[in-house]
């Protein structure tokens, strides 16, 4: 899909870390300890929603995705092109996709000659389909524990403290780190992570892929569900 948000890893290492204080003259907080605590607390939650809007090169991209216990998935909408829905049951060798326009079927799902009759239908994409890897990104993180972990498909074990700020009325600690979440394949992409300024500093927001402006927000902790489609129609070639 346009953004390969559905990615994850093995359980995150949990270290206790003090909450950052704003006392004048205080030493710079330990950024890695804060990130470790936030990832550890996040990895133990049952599910979460990731949503927001990003802009790049005059285009607007809106994302609304969820990570749950057995499945992850979401909706990506690109201005002027349309919407793609994707659902990935964890541990299975197939995924489901649906497109809102002929343009999405052609440019994002690689249907050679899409028709109007193929729009708005859930399709199953098995791992035997050459398009499965680009759609489902099976080599990346697939569970909430993997998303919030230190590993080759999670986060790099390093961080820089950038200070505190208020986002949507919530005081957060801003860190710069590196994650595989938006990387194309292996490796890490530098990004910001904002975590709540509390004794349990959960991830609150992250920046998008390089070249985009905007933030994606984590919400609905332990209140997110992702439905698995029952359709068995195969994605047209």
PDB file of C-alpha atoms in Angstrom, residues 12-131:
ATOM      1  CA  UNK A  12      10.448  -5.052  23.577  1.00  0.00           C
ATOM      2  CA  UNK A  13      12.979  -4.901  26.402  1.00  0.00           C
ATOM      3  CA  UNK A  14      11.449  -2.993  29.316  1.00  0.00           C
ATOM      4  CA  UNK A  15      13.627  -0.743  31.471  1.00  0.00           C
ATOM      5  CA  UNK A  16      12.333   1.561  34.147  1.00  0.00           C
ATOM      6  CA  UNK A  17      13.055   5.219  33.596  1.00  0.00           C
ATOM      7  CA  UNK A  18      12.206   8.354  35.576  1.00  0.00           C
ATOM      8  CA  UNK A  19       9.683  10.796  34.172  1.00  0.00           C
ATOM      9  CA  UNK A  20      11.339  13.836  32.665  1.00  0.00           C
ATOM     10  CA  UNK A  21      11.095  16.961  34.763  1.00  0.00           C
ATOM     11  CA  UNK A  22      11.288  20.528  33.547  1.00  0.00           C
ATOM     12  CA  UNK A  23      13.380  21.942  36.377  1.00  0.00           C
ATOM     13  CA  UNK A  24      15.650  24.748  35.245  1.00  0.00           C
ATOM     14  CA  UNK A  25      19.242  23.619  35.244  1.00  0.00           C
ATOM     15  CA  UNK A  26      18.371  19.929  35.321  1.00  0.00           C
ATOM     16  CA  UNK A  27      20.608  17.532  33.438  1.00  0.00           C
ATOM     17  CA  UNK A  28      19.518  16.444  29.974  1.00  0.00           C
ATOM     18  CA  UNK A  29      17.135  13.494  30.384  1.00  0.00           C
ATOM     19  CA  UNK A  30      18.243  10.034  29.275  1.00  0.00           C
ATOM     20  CA  UNK A  31      16.546   9.798  25.879  1.00  0.00           C
ATOM     21  CA  UNK A  32      17.241   6.103  25.358  1.00  0.00           C
ATOM     22  CA  UNK A  33      15.791   5.242  28.772  1.00  0.00           C
ATOM     23  CA  UNK A  34      12.625   7.217  27.973  1.00  0.00           C
ATOM     24  CA  UNK A  35      12.241   5.561  24.569  1.00  0.00           C
ATOM     25  CA  UNK A  36      12.846   2.125  26.077  1.00  0.00           C
ATOM     26  CA  UNK A  37      10.192   2.692  28.740  1.00  0.00           C
ATOM     27  CA  UNK A  38       7.669   4.003  26.195  1.00  0.00           C
ATOM     28  CA  UNK A  39       8.244   1.090  23.791  1.00  0.00           C
ATOM     29  CA  UNK A  40       8.051  -1.401  26.641  1.00  0.00           C
ATOM     30  CA  UNK A  41       4.770   0.018  27.952  1.00  0.00           C
ATOM     31  CA  UNK A  42       3.339   0.213  24.435  1.00  0.00           C
ATOM     32  CA  UNK A  43       4.296  -3.376  23.597  1.00  0.00           C
ATOM     33  CA  UNK A  44       2.237  -4.696  26.503  1.00  0.00           C
ATOM     34  CA  UNK A  45      -0.993  -3.067  25.329  1.00  0.00           C
ATOM     35  CA  UNK A  46      -3.492  -5.283  23.509  1.00  0.00           C
ATOM     36  CA  UNK A  47      -4.146  -3.013  20.534  1.00  0.00           C
ATOM     37  CA  UNK A  48      -3.811   0.554  19.263  1.00  0.00           C
ATOM     38  CA  UNK A  49      -4.899   2.865  16.435  1.00  0.00           C
ATOM     39  CA  UNK A  50      -2.434   4.851  14.301  1.00  0.00           C
ATOM     40  CA  UNK A  51      -3.992   7.747  12.380  1.00  0.00           C
ATOM     41  CA  UNK A  52      -3.192  11.148  10.947  1.00  0.00           C
ATOM     42  CA  UNK A  53      -2.555  13.185   7.823  1.00  0.00           C
ATOM     43  CA  UNK A  54       0.725  13.724   5.968  1.00  0.00           C
ATOM     44  CA  UNK A  55       1.544  16.009   3.066  1.00  0.00           C
ATOM     45  CA  UNK A  56       4.228  15.702   0.383  1.00  0.00           C
ATOM     46  CA  UNK A  57       4.775  17.335  -3.006  1.00  0.00           C
ATOM     47  CA  UNK A  58       1.331  18.928  -2.974  1.00  0.00           C
ATOM     48  CA  UNK A  59      -0.485  15.680  -2.139  1.00  0.00           C
ATOM     49  CA  UNK A  60      -2.299  14.807   1.073  1.00  0.00           C
ATOM     50  CA  UNK A  61      -2.262  11.316   2.544  1.00  0.00           C
ATOM     51  CA  UNK A  62      -4.593  10.273   5.374  1.00  0.00           C
ATOM     52  CA  UNK A  63      -4.033   7.114   7.363  1.00  0.00           C
ATOM     53  CA  UNK A  64      -6.270   5.271   9.807  1.00  0.00           C
ATOM     54  CA  UNK A  65      -4.859   1.888  10.825  1.00  0.00           C
ATOM     55  CA  UNK A  66      -5.033  -0.502  13.739  1.00  0.00           C
ATOM     56  CA  UNK A  67      -2.804  -3.130  15.352  1.00  0.00           C
ATOM     57  CA  UNK A  68      -4.761  -5.833  17.199  1.00  0.00           C
ATOM     58  CA  UNK A  69      -3.976  -9.257  18.667  1.00  0.00           C
ATOM     59  CA  UNK A  70      -4.794 -11.417  15.614  1.00  0.00           C
ATOM     60  CA  UNK A  71      -4.875  -8.932  12.779  1.00  0.00           C
ATOM     61  CA  UNK A  72      -3.741  -5.509  11.660  1.00  0.00           C
ATOM     62  CA  UNK A  73      -4.994  -3.287   8.912  1.00  0.00           C
ATOM     63  CA  UNK A  74      -6.183   0.117   7.900  1.00  0.00           C
ATOM     64  CA  UNK A  75      -7.202   2.654   5.321  1.00  0.00           C
ATOM     65  CA  UNK A  76      -4.882   4.899   3.332  1.00  0.00           C
ATOM     66  CA  UNK A  77      -6.375   7.766   1.332  1.00  0.00           C
ATOM     67  CA  UNK A  78      -4.375   9.829  -1.163  1.00  0.00           C
ATOM     68  CA  UNK A  79      -5.909  13.050  -2.439  1.00  0.00           C
ATOM     69  CA  UNK A  80      -6.902  12.854  -6.081  1.00  0.00           C
ATOM     70  CA  UNK A  81      -6.291   9.098  -6.282  1.00  0.00           C
ATOM     71  CA  UNK A  82      -8.567   7.311  -3.813  1.00  0.00           C
ATOM     72  CA  UNK A  83      -8.552   4.957  -0.855  1.00  0.00           C
ATOM     73  CA  UNK A  84      -6.944   1.577  -0.271  1.00  0.00           C
ATOM     74  CA  UNK A  85      -8.068  -0.723   2.541  1.00  0.00           C
ATOM     75  CA  UNK A  86      -5.794  -3.552   3.691  1.00  0.00           C
ATOM     76  CA  UNK A  87      -6.233  -6.244   6.335  1.00  0.00           C
ATOM     77  CA  UNK A  88      -3.433  -8.642   7.313  1.00  0.00           C
ATOM     78  CA  UNK A  89      -4.256 -11.591   9.617  1.00  0.00           C
ATOM     79  CA  UNK A  90      -1.124 -12.197  11.702  1.00  0.00           C
ATOM     80  CA  UNK A  91       0.694 -15.451  10.982  1.00  0.00           C
ATOM     81  CA  UNK A  92      -1.327 -16.200   7.844  1.00  0.00           C
ATOM     82  CA  UNK A  93      -0.091 -16.452   4.249  1.00  0.00           C
ATOM     83  CA  UNK A  94      -2.682 -14.101   2.765  1.00  0.00           C
ATOM     84  CA  UNK A  95      -4.085 -10.607   3.143  1.00  0.00           C
ATOM     85  CA  UNK A  96      -7.161  -8.698   1.980  1.00  0.00           C
ATOM     86  CA  UNK A  97      -7.383  -5.475  -0.054  1.00  0.00           C
ATOM     87  CA  UNK A  98     -10.092  -3.157  -1.370  1.00  0.00           C
ATOM     88  CA  UNK A  99      -9.804  -0.098  -3.626  1.00  0.00           C
ATOM     89  CA  UNK A 100     -12.139   2.883  -3.942  1.00  0.00           C
ATOM     90  CA  UNK A 101     -11.087   3.785  -7.483  1.00  0.00           C
ATOM     91  CA  UNK A 102      -9.716   2.413 -10.723  1.00  0.00           C
ATOM     92  CA  UNK A 103      -6.583   4.517 -10.122  1.00  0.00           C
ATOM     93  CA  UNK A 104      -5.865   2.721  -6.829  1.00  0.00           C
ATOM     94  CA  UNK A 105      -6.428  -0.693  -8.403  1.00  0.00           C
ATOM     95  CA  UNK A 106      -3.956   0.137 -11.140  1.00  0.00           C
ATOM     96  CA  UNK A 107      -1.235   2.174  -9.392  1.00  0.00           C
ATOM     97  CA  UNK A 108      -1.246   0.629  -5.909  1.00  0.00           C
ATOM     98  CA  UNK A 109      -2.576  -2.916  -6.376  1.00  0.00           C
ATOM     99  CA  UNK A 110      -0.995  -3.481  -9.800  1.00  0.00           C
ATOM    100  CA  UNK A 111      -4.152  -4.591 -11.596  1.00  0.00           C
ATOM    101  CA  UNK A 112      -3.227  -4.253 -15.257  1.00  0.00           C
ATOM    102  CA  UNK A 113      -6.631  -3.341 -16.730  1.00  0.00           C
ATOM    103  CA  UNK A 114      -8.992  -2.534 -13.852  1.00  0.00           C
ATOM    104  CA  UNK A 115     -12.690  -1.919 -14.457  1.00  0.00           C
ATOM    105  CA  UNK A 116     -15.359  -0.015 -12.542  1.00  0.00           C
ATOM    106  CA  UNK A 117     -16.977  -3.336 -11.565  1.00  0.00           C
ATOM    107  CA  UNK A 118     -13.817  -4.262  -9.602  1.00  0.00           C
ATOM    108  CA  UNK A 119     -13.927  -1.139  -7.416  1.00  0.00           C
ATOM    109  CA  UNK A 120     -15.164  -1.431  -3.811  1.00  0.00           C
ATOM    110  CA  UNK A 121     -14.728  -5.212  -3.574  1.00  0.00           C
ATOM    111  CA  UNK A 122     -12.646  -7.040  -0.960  1.00  0.00           C
ATOM    112  CA  UNK A 123     -10.054  -9.305  -2.569  1.00  0.00           C
ATOM    113  CA  UNK A 124      -7.885 -11.997  -1.035  1.00  0.00           C
ATOM    114  CA  UNK A 125      -4.202 -11.898  -1.997  1.00  0.00           C
ATOM    115  CA  UNK A 126      -2.351 -15.189  -1.228  1.00  0.00           C
ATOM    116  CA  UNK A 127       1.399 -15.324  -0.695  1.00  0.00           C
ATOM    117  CA  UNK A 128       1.698 -17.116  -4.056  1.00  0.00           C
ATOM    118  CA  UNK A 129       0.633 -13.875  -5.775  1.00  0.00           C
ATOM    119  CA  UNK A 130       3.733 -11.857  -6.803  1.00  0.00           C
ATOM    120  CA  UNK A 131       1.998  -8.706  -5.489  1.00  0.00           C
TER     121      UNK A 131
END
